[in-house]
Every structure is written in C-alpha cells, then in structure tokens.
Amino acid sequence: MQPISPLRPRFRRLGASLLLALVCLALVTACGSQPRRVEGEPPVLTLDGMRLAADALLVSVRIANVNDEDLRLGALRLELTLDELEPVRSERLMSAPSVAPRSRELLEFEFAADPDVRRALGELGRRELNNLSWELILIKSDERSDEDWARQQGFLHAVPGQADRFR
C-alpha cells in the first residue's frame, strides 16, 4: 500500500476554492446585468372573434403591447380581407385607449354589411366551407396620413352551436 501524498489534499482544496470562486463570479455577473428593455415595437394583433349583426359585421381583436412602456393607440381603423374578396375597412375611426406595458386590450370594430362578406360568412356558417382565410391590418391614423401598424392572418371557422359567430 502506498502512502498518501501530502500534496493531494491541497490540490483538492485549491480545486474546490477555484470552483466556488467561479460560481460566485457567474452569479454576480448574471445578477448584475439588466434585463433588456423593449421599446418601440409595434402592437401584436390577434383576432378574438367575428359576429354578424342585422346590419353590420362586428370584429373583436386583441391588441397586445409587448413594450415596457405605455402604447398610445390614438385613432385606429381595421382593414379586413376574407378569402380573396376585396378588403373592407371599419366604418369609423375608433379612438382607442393606451395599452399598459406588457398587457393587451380587447377592441371591437364595426364594418358595413358588405354583401360578398355576408355571403362568404353565410356559407361558412352553413358548413358549405370548412374555413375562410382572413387578413387583418390595423391602421393608425393621424392628421397627416394612415400607417399600416400591425398585420395578422389566419383561418376563420364557424363557432359550433352559435349561429353567425366565427373564430
């Protein structure tokens, strides 16, 4: 049996001390760095649902603010394209509130009852179609111009058991 070298325990203590120092350095570095501040990003637009009323199409959208500061919405208009029909715009400008940081707001836009849109949604509601492609463009208006601010697209389906409602 060989005697234990007197240097071996010293190397173990040195290795453990070095490892502890590296872990402390990593923790200090990680805690000292600030999280990235998000500013100036456009809102994220999500379709919440659509419903046909007697003389209008009502479209509910969620507008999410991914920024770390209030998002001032101002005057908004929504443009809707269903399938490959002509785009329709919401009837009036909506003066919307601001959206709090990392939050979202539900807004409802009203569209005139376009006959082609009504026909397409009617076919979808009667299950003559499985789905309809859609595209939404959120337009921010000011006194100088209109700006396409956010865009989203997807497929629309009839809500089971609820006539004239779509998601």
mmCIF file of C-alpha atoms in Angstrom:
data_model
loop_
_atom_site.group_PDB
_atom_site.id
_atom_site.type_symbol
_atom_site.label_atom_id
_atom_site.label_comp_id
_atom_site.label_asym_id
_atom_site.label_seq_id
_atom_site.Cartn_x
_atom_site.Cartn_y
_atom_site.Cartn_z
ATOM 1 C CA MET A 1 0.000 0.000 0.000
ATOM 2 C CA GLN A 2 1.343 3.416 -0.989
ATOM 3 C CA PRO A 3 1.339 6.335 1.403
ATOM 4 C CA ILE A 4 -0.981 9.250 0.530
ATOM 5 C CA SER A 5 0.909 12.190 -0.899
ATOM 6 C CA PRO A 6 0.715 15.323 1.276
ATOM 7 C CA LEU A 7 0.083 17.419 -1.895
ATOM 8 C CA ARG A 8 -3.154 15.664 -2.916
ATOM 9 C CA PRO A 9 -5.429 17.233 -0.201
ATOM 10 C CA ARG A 10 -4.005 20.669 -1.048
ATOM 11 C CA PHE A 11 -4.973 20.273 -4.715
ATOM 12 C CA ARG A 12 -8.477 19.230 -3.699
ATOM 13 C CA ARG A 13 -8.881 22.313 -1.506
ATOM 14 C CA LEU A 14 -7.490 24.524 -4.276
ATOM 15 C CA GLY A 15 -9.858 22.960 -6.857
ATOM 16 C CA ALA A 16 -12.871 23.387 -4.560
ATOM 17 C CA SER A 17 -11.907 27.010 -3.833
ATOM 18 C CA LEU A 18 -11.453 27.732 -7.539
ATOM 19 C CA LEU A 19 -14.832 26.167 -8.370
ATOM 20 C CA LEU A 20 -16.535 28.191 -5.616
ATOM 21 C CA ALA A 21 -14.921 31.400 -6.913
ATOM 22 C CA LEU A 22 -16.116 30.674 -10.483
ATOM 23 C CA VAL A 23 -19.687 30.009 -9.297
ATOM 24 C CA CYS A 24 -19.692 33.283 -7.309
ATOM 25 C CA LEU A 25 -18.341 35.174 -10.318
ATOM 26 C CA ALA A 26 -21.062 33.700 -12.560
ATOM 27 C CA LEU A 27 -23.791 34.662 -10.067
ATOM 28 C CA VAL A 28 -22.509 38.220 -9.715
ATOM 29 C CA THR A 29 -22.300 38.588 -13.494
ATOM 30 C CA ALA A 30 -25.815 37.208 -14.054
ATOM 31 C CA CYS A 31 -27.412 39.321 -11.327
ATOM 32 C CA GLY A 32 -25.580 42.457 -12.375
ATOM 33 C CA SER A 33 -26.874 42.505 -15.932
ATOM 34 C CA GLN A 34 -30.144 44.337 -16.513
ATOM 35 C CA PRO A 35 -32.990 42.710 -18.447
ATOM 36 C CA ARG A 36 -33.426 44.055 -21.962
ATOM 37 C CA ARG A 37 -35.897 46.942 -22.132
ATOM 38 C CA VAL A 38 -38.332 46.620 -25.026
ATOM 39 C CA GLU A 39 -39.337 49.916 -26.659
ATOM 40 C CA GLY A 40 -40.794 50.992 -29.984
ATOM 41 C CA GLU A 41 -42.186 47.605 -31.049
ATOM 42 C CA PRO A 42 -45.497 47.619 -32.946
ATOM 43 C CA PRO A 43 -48.522 46.018 -31.278
ATOM 44 C CA VAL A 44 -49.406 42.363 -31.803
ATOM 45 C CA LEU A 45 -52.851 41.890 -33.333
ATOM 46 C CA THR A 46 -54.989 38.803 -32.618
ATOM 47 C CA LEU A 47 -58.473 38.010 -33.910
ATOM 48 C CA ASP A 48 -60.766 37.260 -30.970
ATOM 49 C CA GLY A 49 -63.932 36.642 -32.994
ATOM 50 C CA MET A 50 -66.493 37.904 -35.509
ATOM 51 C CA ARG A 51 -70.243 38.041 -35.450
ATOM 52 C CA LEU A 52 -72.853 39.042 -37.966
ATOM 53 C CA ALA A 53 -75.442 41.513 -36.694
ATOM 54 C CA ALA A 54 -78.562 42.615 -38.571
ATOM 55 C CA ASP A 55 -76.829 45.386 -40.477
ATOM 56 C CA ALA A 56 -73.134 45.051 -39.610
ATOM 57 C CA LEU A 57 -70.164 42.767 -39.087
ATOM 58 C CA LEU A 58 -68.591 43.156 -35.641
ATOM 59 C CA VAL A 59 -64.932 42.131 -35.341
ATOM 60 C CA SER A 60 -63.252 41.769 -31.941
ATOM 61 C CA VAL A 61 -59.465 41.968 -31.839
ATOM 62 C CA ARG A 62 -56.908 41.876 -29.059
ATOM 63 C CA ILE A 63 -54.118 44.395 -29.287
ATOM 64 C CA ALA A 64 -51.102 43.330 -27.229
ATOM 65 C CA ASN A 65 -48.370 45.702 -26.120
ATOM 66 C CA VAL A 66 -45.002 43.905 -25.923
ATOM 67 C CA ASN A 67 -43.183 47.085 -24.862
ATOM 68 C CA ASP A 68 -42.075 48.129 -21.390
ATOM 69 C CA GLU A 69 -43.889 51.452 -21.734
ATOM 70 C CA ASP A 70 -47.475 52.535 -22.463
ATOM 71 C CA LEU A 71 -48.569 52.098 -26.072
ATOM 72 C CA ARG A 72 -50.666 55.065 -27.172
ATOM 73 C CA LEU A 73 -53.147 53.819 -29.739
ATOM 74 C CA GLY A 74 -54.795 57.021 -30.924
ATOM 75 C CA ALA A 75 -57.246 56.815 -33.835
ATOM 76 C CA LEU A 76 -57.496 53.312 -35.292
ATOM 77 C CA ARG A 77 -59.199 51.686 -38.240
ATOM 78 C CA LEU A 78 -59.218 47.992 -39.128
ATOM 79 C CA GLU A 79 -58.993 46.550 -42.643
ATOM 80 C CA LEU A 80 -60.362 43.032 -43.176
ATOM 81 C CA THR A 81 -59.808 40.748 -46.151
ATOM 82 C CA LEU A 82 -61.789 37.485 -46.245
ATOM 83 C CA ASP A 83 -60.694 34.753 -48.615
ATOM 84 C CA GLU A 84 -59.870 36.652 -51.800
ATOM 85 C CA LEU A 85 -62.630 39.243 -51.570
ATOM 86 C CA GLU A 86 -61.998 42.967 -51.760
ATOM 87 C CA PRO A 87 -60.724 44.376 -48.449
ATOM 88 C CA VAL A 88 -63.247 46.257 -46.308
ATOM 89 C CA ARG A 89 -62.434 48.930 -43.715
ATOM 90 C CA SER A 90 -64.165 49.602 -40.447
ATOM 91 C CA GLU A 91 -66.765 52.338 -40.801
ATOM 92 C CA ARG A 92 -65.337 54.906 -38.451
ATOM 93 C CA LEU A 93 -62.098 55.729 -36.763
ATOM 94 C CA MET A 94 -62.027 54.415 -33.250
ATOM 95 C CA SER A 95 -60.316 56.499 -30.631
ATOM 96 C CA ALA A 96 -58.748 53.801 -28.512
ATOM 97 C CA PRO A 97 -57.133 53.977 -25.096
ATOM 98 C CA SER A 98 -53.495 53.327 -24.455
ATOM 99 C CA VAL A 99 -52.380 49.791 -23.619
ATOM 100 C CA ALA A 100 -50.367 49.265 -20.435
ATOM 101 C CA PRO A 101 -46.856 47.758 -20.678
ATOM 102 C CA ARG A 102 -46.859 44.017 -21.447
ATOM 103 C CA SER A 103 -50.646 43.988 -21.493
ATOM 104 C CA ARG A 104 -53.489 43.742 -24.026
ATOM 105 C CA GLU A 105 -56.828 45.367 -24.799
ATOM 106 C CA LEU A 106 -59.926 43.941 -26.468
ATOM 107 C CA LEU A 107 -61.422 46.292 -29.074
ATOM 108 C CA GLU A 108 -64.478 45.862 -31.293
ATOM 109 C CA PHE A 109 -64.654 47.303 -34.793
ATOM 110 C CA GLU A 110 -67.841 47.637 -36.826
ATOM 111 C CA PHE A 111 -67.981 47.038 -40.576
ATOM 112 C CA ALA A 112 -70.791 47.791 -43.022
ATOM 113 C CA ALA A 113 -72.687 44.689 -44.087
ATOM 114 C CA ASP A 114 -70.863 44.009 -47.372
ATOM 115 C CA PRO A 115 -72.933 41.512 -49.451
ATOM 116 C CA ASP A 116 -69.902 39.448 -50.531
ATOM 117 C CA VAL A 117 -68.625 39.171 -46.960
ATOM 118 C CA ARG A 118 -72.115 38.210 -45.731
ATOM 119 C CA ARG A 119 -72.387 35.549 -48.444
ATOM 120 C CA ALA A 120 -68.963 34.059 -47.599
ATOM 121 C CA LEU A 121 -69.700 34.016 -43.858
ATOM 122 C CA GLY A 122 -73.139 32.528 -44.522
ATOM 123 C CA GLU A 123 -71.547 29.660 -46.462
ATOM 124 C CA LEU A 124 -69.091 29.129 -43.624
ATOM 125 C CA GLY A 125 -71.907 29.153 -41.055
ATOM 126 C CA ARG A 126 -73.896 26.566 -43.050
ATOM 127 C CA ARG A 127 -70.754 24.391 -43.250
ATOM 128 C CA GLU A 128 -70.593 24.695 -47.036
ATOM 129 C CA LEU A 129 -66.987 25.775 -46.429
ATOM 130 C CA ASN A 130 -64.567 24.344 -43.859
ATOM 131 C CA ASN A 131 -62.778 27.639 -43.292
ATOM 132 C CA LEU A 132 -62.069 31.062 -44.747
ATOM 133 C CA SER A 133 -58.673 32.683 -44.904
ATOM 134 C CA TRP A 134 -58.525 36.157 -43.391
ATOM 135 C CA GLU A 135 -56.094 39.016 -43.029
ATOM 136 C CA LEU A 136 -56.395 41.945 -40.645
ATOM 137 C CA ILE A 137 -54.445 45.181 -40.908
ATOM 138 C CA LEU A 138 -54.524 47.642 -38.033
ATOM 139 C CA ILE A 139 -54.250 51.167 -39.404
ATOM 140 C CA LYS A 140 -53.145 54.035 -37.194
ATOM 141 C CA SER A 141 -54.458 57.372 -38.445
ATOM 142 C CA ASP A 142 -53.346 60.868 -37.657
ATOM 143 C CA GLU A 143 -53.994 64.212 -39.293
ATOM 144 C CA ARG A 144 -51.197 63.669 -41.830
ATOM 145 C CA SER A 145 -51.565 60.071 -43.002
ATOM 146 C CA ASP A 146 -52.567 56.469 -42.374
ATOM 147 C CA GLU A 147 -49.966 53.903 -41.346
ATOM 148 C CA ASP A 148 -50.253 50.096 -41.503
ATOM 149 C CA TRP A 149 -49.276 49.373 -37.931
ATOM 150 C CA ALA A 150 -49.882 45.664 -37.364
ATOM 151 C CA ARG A 151 -50.886 42.737 -39.542
ATOM 152 C CA GLN A 152 -52.211 39.245 -38.813
ATOM 153 C CA GLN A 153 -53.647 36.421 -40.887
ATOM 154 C CA GLY A 154 -55.171 33.018 -40.341
ATOM 155 C CA PHE A 155 -58.236 30.883 -40.987
ATOM 156 C CA LEU A 156 -61.763 31.550 -39.778
ATOM 157 C CA HIS A 157 -64.116 28.790 -38.568
ATOM 158 C CA ALA A 158 -67.753 28.828 -37.504
ATOM 159 C CA VAL A 159 -68.323 28.561 -33.730
ATOM 160 C CA PRO A 160 -70.276 25.323 -33.133
ATOM 161 C CA GLY A 161 -73.778 25.892 -31.773
ATOM 162 C CA GLN A 162 -73.626 29.687 -32.166
ATOM 163 C CA ALA A 163 -75.182 30.993 -35.357
ATOM 164 C CA ASP A 164 -73.401 33.876 -37.079
ATOM 165 C CA ARG A 165 -70.315 33.685 -34.809
ATOM 166 C CA PHE A 166 -66.858 32.898 -36.120
ATOM 167 C CA ARG A 167 -63.311 32.493 -34.771
#
